[in-house]
C-alpha positions as semicolon CSV with decimal commas, in nm:
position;residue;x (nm);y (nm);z (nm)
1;X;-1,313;-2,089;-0,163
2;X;-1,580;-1,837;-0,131
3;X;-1,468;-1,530;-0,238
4;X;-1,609;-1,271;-0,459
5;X;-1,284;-1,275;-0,693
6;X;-1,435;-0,972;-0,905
7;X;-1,566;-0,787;-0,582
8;X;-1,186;-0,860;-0,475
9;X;-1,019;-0,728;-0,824
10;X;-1,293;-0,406;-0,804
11;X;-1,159;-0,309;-0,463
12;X;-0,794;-0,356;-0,491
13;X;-0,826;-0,162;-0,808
14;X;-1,039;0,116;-0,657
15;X;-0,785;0,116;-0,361
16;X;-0,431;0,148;-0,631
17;X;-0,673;0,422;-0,806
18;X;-0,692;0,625;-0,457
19;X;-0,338;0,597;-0,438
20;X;-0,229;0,678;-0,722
21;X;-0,457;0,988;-0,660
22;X;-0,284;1,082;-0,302
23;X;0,037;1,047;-0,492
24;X;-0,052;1,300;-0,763
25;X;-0,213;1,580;-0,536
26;X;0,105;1,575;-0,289
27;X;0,358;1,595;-0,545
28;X;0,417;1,939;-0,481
29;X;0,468;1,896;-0,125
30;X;0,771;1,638;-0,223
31;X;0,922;1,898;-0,444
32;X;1,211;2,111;-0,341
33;X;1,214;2,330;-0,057
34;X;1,296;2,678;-0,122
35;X;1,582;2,782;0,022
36;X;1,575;3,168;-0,045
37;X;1,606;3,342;0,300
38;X;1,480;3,666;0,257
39;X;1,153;3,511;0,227
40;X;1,139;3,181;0,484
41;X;1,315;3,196;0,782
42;X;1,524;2,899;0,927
43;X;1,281;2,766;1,109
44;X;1,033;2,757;0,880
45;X;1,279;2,615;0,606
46;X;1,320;2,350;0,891
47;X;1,009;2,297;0,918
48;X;0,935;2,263;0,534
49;X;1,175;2,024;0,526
50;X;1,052;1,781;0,774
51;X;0,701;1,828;0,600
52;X;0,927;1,724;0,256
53;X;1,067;1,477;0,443
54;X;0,741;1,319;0,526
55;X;0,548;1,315;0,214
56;X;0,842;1,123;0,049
57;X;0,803;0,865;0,335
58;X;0,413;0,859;0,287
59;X;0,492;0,883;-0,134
60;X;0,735;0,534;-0,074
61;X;0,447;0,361;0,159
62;X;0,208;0,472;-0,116
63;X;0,402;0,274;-0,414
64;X;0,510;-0,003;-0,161
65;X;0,115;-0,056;-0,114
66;X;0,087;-0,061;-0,496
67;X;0,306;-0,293;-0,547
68;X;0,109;-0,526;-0,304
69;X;-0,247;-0,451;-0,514
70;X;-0,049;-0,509;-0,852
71;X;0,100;-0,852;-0,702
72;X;-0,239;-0,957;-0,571
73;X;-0,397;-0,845;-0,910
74;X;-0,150;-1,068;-1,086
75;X;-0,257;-1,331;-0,856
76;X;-0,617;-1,283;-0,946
77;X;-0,557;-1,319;-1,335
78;X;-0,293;-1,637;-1,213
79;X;-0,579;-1,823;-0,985
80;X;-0,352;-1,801;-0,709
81;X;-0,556;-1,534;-0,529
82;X;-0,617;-1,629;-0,176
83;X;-0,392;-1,886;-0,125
84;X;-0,050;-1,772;0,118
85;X;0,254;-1,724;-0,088
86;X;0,436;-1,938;0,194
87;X;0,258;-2,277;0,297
88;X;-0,039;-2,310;-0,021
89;X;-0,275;-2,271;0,200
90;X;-0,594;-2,088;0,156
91;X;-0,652;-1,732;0,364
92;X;-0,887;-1,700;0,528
93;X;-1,216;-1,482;0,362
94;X;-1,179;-1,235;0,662
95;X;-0,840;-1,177;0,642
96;X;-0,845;-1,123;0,262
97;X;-1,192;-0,854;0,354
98;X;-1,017;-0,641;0,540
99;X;-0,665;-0,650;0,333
100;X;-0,741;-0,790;-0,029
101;X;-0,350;-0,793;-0,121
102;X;-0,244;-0,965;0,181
103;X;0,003;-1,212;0,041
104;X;-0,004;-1,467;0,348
105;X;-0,228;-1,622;0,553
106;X;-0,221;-1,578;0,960
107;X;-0,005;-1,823;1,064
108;X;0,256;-1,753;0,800
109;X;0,237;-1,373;0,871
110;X;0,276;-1,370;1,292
111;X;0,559;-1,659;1,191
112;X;0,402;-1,931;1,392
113;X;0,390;-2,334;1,318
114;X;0,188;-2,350;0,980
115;X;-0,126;-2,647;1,053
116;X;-0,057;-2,887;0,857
């Protein structure tokens, strides 16, 4: 295989490190929503609510993506980076460019026969 592994382990650390930022500066917007109504109205409580609401589901796809980069990092230091988790085989360099933690190869990920 012709992969960079270090380029590889640079990015999917830079990428965990801009997470990990994201997740730090919206804290605040996770936190609790103020329910004193002399100074928000109902509908704007409502509406902080659904913002609440959606930076915990961005926070959760934020630490599900981190898990991925830790997993592929463990791979890296394992010498099973670029090789699908399903069949063995190797993924392709492309693949692996555009999503370095990508745990499966093509044919293992759309669920079709696996070559073999």
């Amino acid at each position: 295989m012709a992969i960079d592994i270090e380029a590889m382990r640079r990015e999917l650390t830079r990428r965990r490190d801009a997470l990990a930022s994201l997740s730090a500066l919206s804290a605040e917007s996770r936190g609790a929503v103020e329910l004193d109504q002399s100074r928000v109205g109902r509908l704007s409580r409502m509406d902080a609510m659904q913002q609440q609401e959606m930076a915990k589901a961005s926070e959760s796809q934020r630490a599900q993506q981190i898990v991925r980069i830790n997993a592929a990092l463990a791979r890296i230091d394992s010498d099973d980076f670029g090789y699908c988790l399903d069949c063995g085989e190797e993924i392709a360099e492309k693949r692996l460019s555009v999503d370095p933690a990508t745990p499966l190869c093509i044919d293992c990920a759309s669920g079709r026969p696996v070559h073999g």
